[in-house]
């Protein structure tokens, strides 16, 4: 009875709110948001109170008085009650399709012990039945007490009939059970692929089940490909998750095969996240043969360019440094398989650049970044000046001299602030205090003249831009150990953080004329938050919630509180 009443309330509110775009008649606008606090990102008018939308674009922005006439004749008017309005968030680094699969598969991220890890995998095996693969997981061994990397013998007993290949949340390390290793033919004698590692038990010499980077492909190659329908469902889950988080555009670090899925979603009118998609740099010749130039596509789906890897990750000790790891002097990290044979990365970057394709290259360790900057400098020298908007993904650990090079080359530092408050808990034990000083150096990069583009790296971190902004502004690590901020000199302001999630993201995709800010003529992608993150104490920013997400002029997510205090969700298309 009560549920029925709430449902009626929900339907009623949704009917009041603007529906799908209808053709506008005369000067009538479809939707006017009034009584808001609008951060526009537009230098000509940084703040406003009202926004009018007509079709899929912004028709007018101004004070309440300036838009009163439009509001009076609009098809729909929404009183925001002073809530904060921002341009729809642009997440500049996600694994979007993979995220959808993660939403639908086993969750190991918060498993806190060996027993719980095994128990969840056992439960999944029972759920799936014999023969099916157990994949994804996003485990984090830093959550285990004691901290230890998982092994196949933890799970072999509960998965005799299910191959298991579950990854660490950073995607640079997996643990496979004995059945999966057997299917992949991995034994103590398997040659280690360049850019990879097969961990062996020091006592027996047998594989422990842990495979890193290029070695992961030995097992990945045996996992059956998902069907198109499974991919489609995963993509739909991602799009919903984006709407809930106020994200209206993503830069997808994917493989070329996800194009068809997003294309089909777009064709059915269900792609309510604009997808700017990078394909692996290993595909350079195939993409080059098409003679397309970056960016290419429609307002909802574009080929962005090429994504490459120089090294691995800090958590997996595969990020490539000049000096060895502080907690393991036997290694300074490893280069990614894409760096082999030697010189191939440089060759591909030069070739892609000549073909007019944008580049997004992953570099985490200081030596990986330095190597990449050398290649970029050489490419500019050889191919001449051009508006490239090249990006370095993560740009995580930098020598001070290389921070300056980011500025000189006008590079985009495509960084993920949440990693700083997550890894900040243990990064110093891995690299020591000195290298930590120029780690996640967002403030220094900005001051050096690099363009900051913020993202989440979802599923490595939560998709929420609110958490990303909170992380960049406070640098308060998740363990509460750094209330004043970890390496506080590298904090950035709320406004710079919002800009890095909106205006800068649009610039990175050569789309500054059509999105990223709230101004007449731009795409009507907007997000409404439940509190003003510019004025509340910074430590409370992370508690802010998305109240409404507008995409292409239509409301795709709405959060309301029912009379009994319950939170209701909905969307009108
Ligand atoms: Zn990533």
PDB file of N, CA, C and O in Angstrom, residues 326-366:
ATOM      1  N   UNK A 326      61.519   0.810  -2.663  1.00  0.00           N
ATOM      2  CA  UNK A 326      62.050   0.916  -1.307  1.00  0.00           C
ATOM      3  C   UNK A 326      61.833  -0.389  -0.530  1.00  0.00           C
ATOM      4  O   UNK A 326      62.689  -0.816   0.227  1.00  0.00           O
ATOM      5  N   UNK A 327      60.676  -1.027  -0.739  1.00  0.00           N
ATOM      6  CA  UNK A 327      60.377  -2.241   0.016  1.00  0.00           C
ATOM      7  C   UNK A 327      60.809  -3.521  -0.698  1.00  0.00           C
ATOM      8  O   UNK A 327      60.577  -4.618  -0.206  1.00  0.00           O
ATOM      9  N   UNK A 328      61.395  -3.371  -1.890  1.00  0.00           N
ATOM     10  CA  UNK A 328      61.888  -4.545  -2.618  1.00  0.00           C
ATOM     11  C   UNK A 328      63.031  -4.128  -3.552  1.00  0.00           C
ATOM     12  O   UNK A 328      62.827  -3.851  -4.731  1.00  0.00           O
ATOM     13  N   UNK A 329      64.242  -4.053  -3.010  1.00  0.00           N
ATOM     14  CA  UNK A 329      65.376  -3.537  -3.777  1.00  0.00           C
ATOM     15  C   UNK A 329      65.744  -4.406  -4.981  1.00  0.00           C
ATOM     16  O   UNK A 329      66.574  -4.002  -5.796  1.00  0.00           O
ATOM     17  N   UNK A 330      65.092  -5.584  -5.130  1.00  0.00           N
ATOM     18  CA  UNK A 330      65.435  -6.434  -6.275  1.00  0.00           C
ATOM     19  C   UNK A 330      64.749  -5.973  -7.560  1.00  0.00           C
ATOM     20  O   UNK A 330      65.049  -6.465  -8.632  1.00  0.00           O
ATOM     21  N   UNK A 331      63.798  -5.040  -7.451  1.00  0.00           N
ATOM     22  CA  UNK A 331      63.103  -4.623  -8.670  1.00  0.00           C
ATOM     23  C   UNK A 331      62.903  -3.114  -8.734  1.00  0.00           C
ATOM     24  O   UNK A 331      62.743  -2.455  -7.706  1.00  0.00           O
ATOM     25  N   UNK A 332      62.935  -2.576  -9.954  1.00  0.00           N
ATOM     26  CA  UNK A 332      62.594  -1.168 -10.197  1.00  0.00           C
ATOM     27  C   UNK A 332      61.374  -1.102 -11.099  1.00  0.00           C
ATOM     28  O   UNK A 332      61.097  -0.089 -11.728  1.00  0.00           O
ATOM     29  N   UNK A 333      60.635  -2.225 -11.169  1.00  0.00           N
ATOM     30  CA  UNK A 333      59.443  -2.265 -12.027  1.00  0.00           C
ATOM     31  C   UNK A 333      59.755  -2.887 -13.372  1.00  0.00           C
ATOM     32  O   UNK A 333      60.887  -3.291 -13.633  1.00  0.00           O
ATOM     33  N   UNK A 334      58.711  -2.997 -14.213  1.00  0.00           N
ATOM     34  CA  UNK A 334      58.935  -3.568 -15.553  1.00  0.00           C
ATOM     35  C   UNK A 334      58.225  -2.736 -16.612  1.00  0.00           C
ATOM     36  O   UNK A 334      57.208  -2.103 -16.341  1.00  0.00           O
ATOM     37  N   UNK A 335      58.789  -2.759 -17.803  1.00  0.00           N
ATOM     38  CA  UNK A 335      58.140  -2.098 -18.928  1.00  0.00           C
ATOM     39  C   UNK A 335      57.011  -2.982 -19.440  1.00  0.00           C
ATOM     40  O   UNK A 335      57.090  -4.212 -19.379  1.00  0.00           O
ATOM     41  N   UNK A 336      55.968  -2.353 -19.963  1.00  0.00           N
ATOM     42  CA  UNK A 336      54.848  -3.101 -20.540  1.00  0.00           C
ATOM     43  C   UNK A 336      55.291  -3.818 -21.816  1.00  0.00           C
ATOM     44  O   UNK A 336      56.212  -3.373 -22.512  1.00  0.00           O
ATOM     45  N   UNK A 337      54.587  -4.899 -22.127  1.00  0.00           N
ATOM     46  CA  UNK A 337      54.883  -5.659 -23.336  1.00  0.00           C
ATOM     47  C   UNK A 337      54.845  -4.822 -24.610  1.00  0.00           C
ATOM     48  O   UNK A 337      55.530  -5.140 -25.589  1.00  0.00           O
ATOM     49  N   UNK A 338      54.069  -3.719 -24.588  1.00  0.00           N
ATOM     50  CA  UNK A 338      53.994  -2.846 -25.776  1.00  0.00           C
ATOM     51  C   UNK A 338      55.305  -2.098 -26.047  1.00  0.00           C
ATOM     52  O   UNK A 338      55.439  -1.461 -27.089  1.00  0.00           O
ATOM     53  N   UNK A 339      56.243  -2.151 -25.090  1.00  0.00           N
ATOM     54  CA  UNK A 339      57.543  -1.498 -25.284  1.00  0.00           C
ATOM     55  C   UNK A 339      58.523  -2.432 -25.998  1.00  0.00           C
ATOM     56  O   UNK A 339      59.667  -2.048 -26.269  1.00  0.00           O
ATOM     57  N   UNK A 340      58.078  -3.654 -26.288  1.00  0.00           N
ATOM     58  CA  UNK A 340      58.962  -4.636 -26.939  1.00  0.00           C
ATOM     59  C   UNK A 340      58.419  -5.026 -28.298  1.00  0.00           C
ATOM     60  O   UNK A 340      57.208  -5.161 -28.453  1.00  0.00           O
ATOM     61  N   UNK A 341      59.301  -5.273 -29.290  1.00  0.00           N
ATOM     62  CA  UNK A 341      60.745  -5.084 -29.244  1.00  0.00           C
ATOM     63  C   UNK A 341      61.122  -3.604 -29.077  1.00  0.00           C
ATOM     64  O   UNK A 341      60.315  -2.734 -29.400  1.00  0.00           O
ATOM     65  N   UNK A 342      62.320  -3.371 -28.570  1.00  0.00           N
ATOM     66  CA  UNK A 342      62.776  -2.015 -28.268  1.00  0.00           C
ATOM     67  C   UNK A 342      62.569  -1.104 -29.475  1.00  0.00           C
ATOM     68  O   UNK A 342      62.838  -1.482 -30.612  1.00  0.00           O
ATOM     69  N   UNK A 343      62.061   0.092 -29.217  1.00  0.00           N
ATOM     70  CA  UNK A 343      61.886   1.075 -30.287  1.00  0.00           C
ATOM     71  C   UNK A 343      60.503   1.063 -30.913  1.00  0.00           C
ATOM     72  O   UNK A 343      60.120   2.003 -31.612  1.00  0.00           O
ATOM     73  N   UNK A 344      59.726   0.005 -30.630  1.00  0.00           N
ATOM     74  CA  UNK A 344      58.421  -0.126 -31.297  1.00  0.00           C
ATOM     75  C   UNK A 344      57.444   0.960 -30.847  1.00  0.00           C
ATOM     76  O   UNK A 344      56.647   1.470 -31.644  1.00  0.00           O
ATOM     77  N   UNK A 345      57.503   1.338 -29.563  1.00  0.00           N
ATOM     78  CA  UNK A 345      56.582   2.372 -29.076  1.00  0.00           C
ATOM     79  C   UNK A 345      56.840   3.688 -29.802  1.00  0.00           C
ATOM     80  O   UNK A 345      55.907   4.358 -30.255  1.00  0.00           O
ATOM     81  N   UNK A 346      58.117   4.042 -29.911  1.00  0.00           N
ATOM     82  CA  UNK A 346      58.469   5.277 -30.599  1.00  0.00           C
ATOM     83  C   UNK A 346      57.985   5.245 -32.052  1.00  0.00           C
ATOM     84  O   UNK A 346      57.390   6.205 -32.559  1.00  0.00           O
ATOM     85  N   UNK A 347      58.196   4.130 -32.685  1.00  0.00           N
ATOM     86  CA  UNK A 347      57.783   3.969 -34.077  1.00  0.00           C
ATOM     87  C   UNK A 347      56.269   4.143 -34.226  1.00  0.00           C
ATOM     88  O   UNK A 347      55.787   4.850 -35.117  1.00  0.00           O
ATOM     89  N   UNK A 348      55.510   3.512 -33.318  1.00  0.00           N
ATOM     90  CA  UNK A 348      54.047   3.609 -33.393  1.00  0.00           C
ATOM     91  C   UNK A 348      53.551   5.018 -33.097  1.00  0.00           C
ATOM     92  O   UNK A 348      52.613   5.502 -33.725  1.00  0.00           O
ATOM     93  N   UNK A 349      54.193   5.672 -32.118  1.00  0.00           N
ATOM     94  CA  UNK A 349      53.763   7.036 -31.776  1.00  0.00           C
ATOM     95  C   UNK A 349      54.012   7.971 -32.957  1.00  0.00           C
ATOM     96  O   UNK A 349      53.152   8.770 -33.333  1.00  0.00           O
ATOM     97  N   UNK A 350      55.178   7.865 -33.562  1.00  0.00           N
ATOM     98  CA  UNK A 350      55.496   8.711 -34.720  1.00  0.00           C
ATOM     99  C   UNK A 350      54.518   8.461 -35.866  1.00  0.00           C
ATOM    100  O   UNK A 350      54.034   9.395 -36.501  1.00  0.00           O
ATOM    101  N   UNK A 351      54.218   7.182 -36.074  1.00  0.00           N
ATOM    102  CA  UNK A 351      53.319   6.802 -37.158  1.00  0.00           C
ATOM    103  C   UNK A 351      51.895   7.320 -36.892  1.00  0.00           C
ATOM    104  O   UNK A 351      51.249   7.894 -37.782  1.00  0.00           O
ATOM    105  N   UNK A 352      51.421   7.118 -35.661  1.00  0.00           N
ATOM    106  CA  UNK A 352      50.071   7.574 -35.298  1.00  0.00           C
ATOM    107  C   UNK A 352      49.984   9.086 -35.439  1.00  0.00           C
ATOM    108  O   UNK A 352      48.988   9.628 -35.932  1.00  0.00           O
ATOM    109  N   UNK A 353      51.024   9.778 -35.019  1.00  0.00           N
ATOM    110  CA  UNK A 353      51.016  11.237 -35.076  1.00  0.00           C
ATOM    111  C   UNK A 353      50.992  11.729 -36.523  1.00  0.00           C
ATOM    112  O   UNK A 353      50.264  12.654 -36.866  1.00  0.00           O
ATOM    113  N   UNK A 354      51.760  11.089 -37.364  1.00  0.00           N
ATOM    114  CA  UNK A 354      51.742  11.460 -38.802  1.00  0.00           C
ATOM    115  C   UNK A 354      50.359  11.237 -39.397  1.00  0.00           C
ATOM    116  O   UNK A 354      49.924  11.958 -40.276  1.00  0.00           O
ATOM    117  N   UNK A 355      49.644  10.218 -38.877  1.00  0.00           N
ATOM    118  CA  UNK A 355      48.319   9.909 -39.410  1.00  0.00           C
ATOM    119  C   UNK A 355      47.235  10.810 -38.812  1.00  0.00           C
ATOM    120  O   UNK A 355      46.064  10.683 -39.151  1.00  0.00           O
ATOM    121  N   UNK A 356      47.630  11.730 -37.893  1.00  0.00           N
ATOM    122  CA  UNK A 356      46.641  12.645 -37.313  1.00  0.00           C
ATOM    123  C   UNK A 356      45.799  12.023 -36.218  1.00  0.00           C
ATOM    124  O   UNK A 356      44.667  12.441 -35.990  1.00  0.00           O
ATOM    125  N   UNK A 357      46.354  11.038 -35.529  1.00  0.00           N
ATOM    126  CA  UNK A 357      45.612  10.367 -34.462  1.00  0.00           C
ATOM    127  C   UNK A 357      46.094  10.836 -33.091  1.00  0.00           C
ATOM    128  O   UNK A 357      47.296  10.940 -32.856  1.00  0.00           O
ATOM    129  N   UNK A 358      45.143  11.112 -32.217  1.00  0.00           N
ATOM    130  CA  UNK A 358      45.500  11.563 -30.866  1.00  0.00           C
ATOM    131  C   UNK A 358      46.062  10.391 -30.046  1.00  0.00           C
ATOM    132  O   UNK A 358      45.657   9.243 -30.240  1.00  0.00           O
ATOM    133  N   UNK A 359      46.972  10.708 -29.126  1.00  0.00           N
ATOM    134  CA  UNK A 359      47.610   9.664 -28.330  1.00  0.00           C
ATOM    135  C   UNK A 359      47.328   9.841 -26.845  1.00  0.00           C
ATOM    136  O   UNK A 359      47.331  10.958 -26.325  1.00  0.00           O
ATOM    137  N   UNK A 360      47.081   8.719 -26.197  1.00  0.00           N
ATOM    138  CA  UNK A 360      46.894   8.681 -24.743  1.00  0.00           C
ATOM    139  C   UNK A 360      47.759   7.535 -24.247  1.00  0.00           C
ATOM    140  O   UNK A 360      47.464   6.375 -24.500  1.00  0.00           O
ATOM    141  N   UNK A 361      48.869   7.864 -23.581  1.00  0.00           N
ATOM    142  CA  UNK A 361      49.811   6.811 -23.211  1.00  0.00           C
ATOM    143  C   UNK A 361      49.948   6.722 -21.689  1.00  0.00           C
ATOM    144  O   UNK A 361      50.202   7.721 -21.018  1.00  0.00           O
ATOM    145  N   UNK A 362      49.791   5.506 -21.209  1.00  0.00           N
ATOM    146  CA  UNK A 362      49.883   5.209 -19.777  1.00  0.00           C
ATOM    147  C   UNK A 362      51.348   5.208 -19.323  1.00  0.00           C
ATOM    148  O   UNK A 362      52.165   4.481 -19.879  1.00  0.00           O
ATOM    149  N   UNK A 363      51.661   6.040 -18.322  1.00  0.00           N
ATOM    150  CA  UNK A 363      52.999   6.037 -17.733  1.00  0.00           C
ATOM    151  C   UNK A 363      52.851   6.339 -16.242  1.00  0.00           C
ATOM    152  O   UNK A 363      52.313   7.379 -15.869  1.00  0.00           O
ATOM    153  N   UNK A 364      53.343   5.446 -15.402  1.00  0.00           N
ATOM    154  CA  UNK A 364      53.181   5.623 -13.946  1.00  0.00           C
ATOM    155  C   UNK A 364      54.513   5.879 -13.236  1.00  0.00           C
ATOM    156  O   UNK A 364      54.680   6.880 -12.563  1.00  0.00           O
ATOM    157  N   UNK A 365      55.496   5.001 -13.386  1.00  0.00           N
ATOM    158  CA  UNK A 365      56.782   5.206 -12.714  1.00  0.00           C
ATOM    159  C   UNK A 365      57.536   6.408 -13.303  1.00  0.00           C
ATOM    160  O   UNK A 365      57.289   6.803 -14.445  1.00  0.00           O
ATOM    161  N   UNK A 366      58.460   6.972 -12.533  1.00  0.00           N
ATOM    162  CA  UNK A 366      59.162   8.172 -13.012  1.00  0.00           C
ATOM    163  C   UNK A 366      59.984   7.894 -14.275  1.00  0.00           C
ATOM    164  O   UNK A 366      60.060   8.731 -15.176  1.00  0.00           O
TER     165      UNK A 366
END
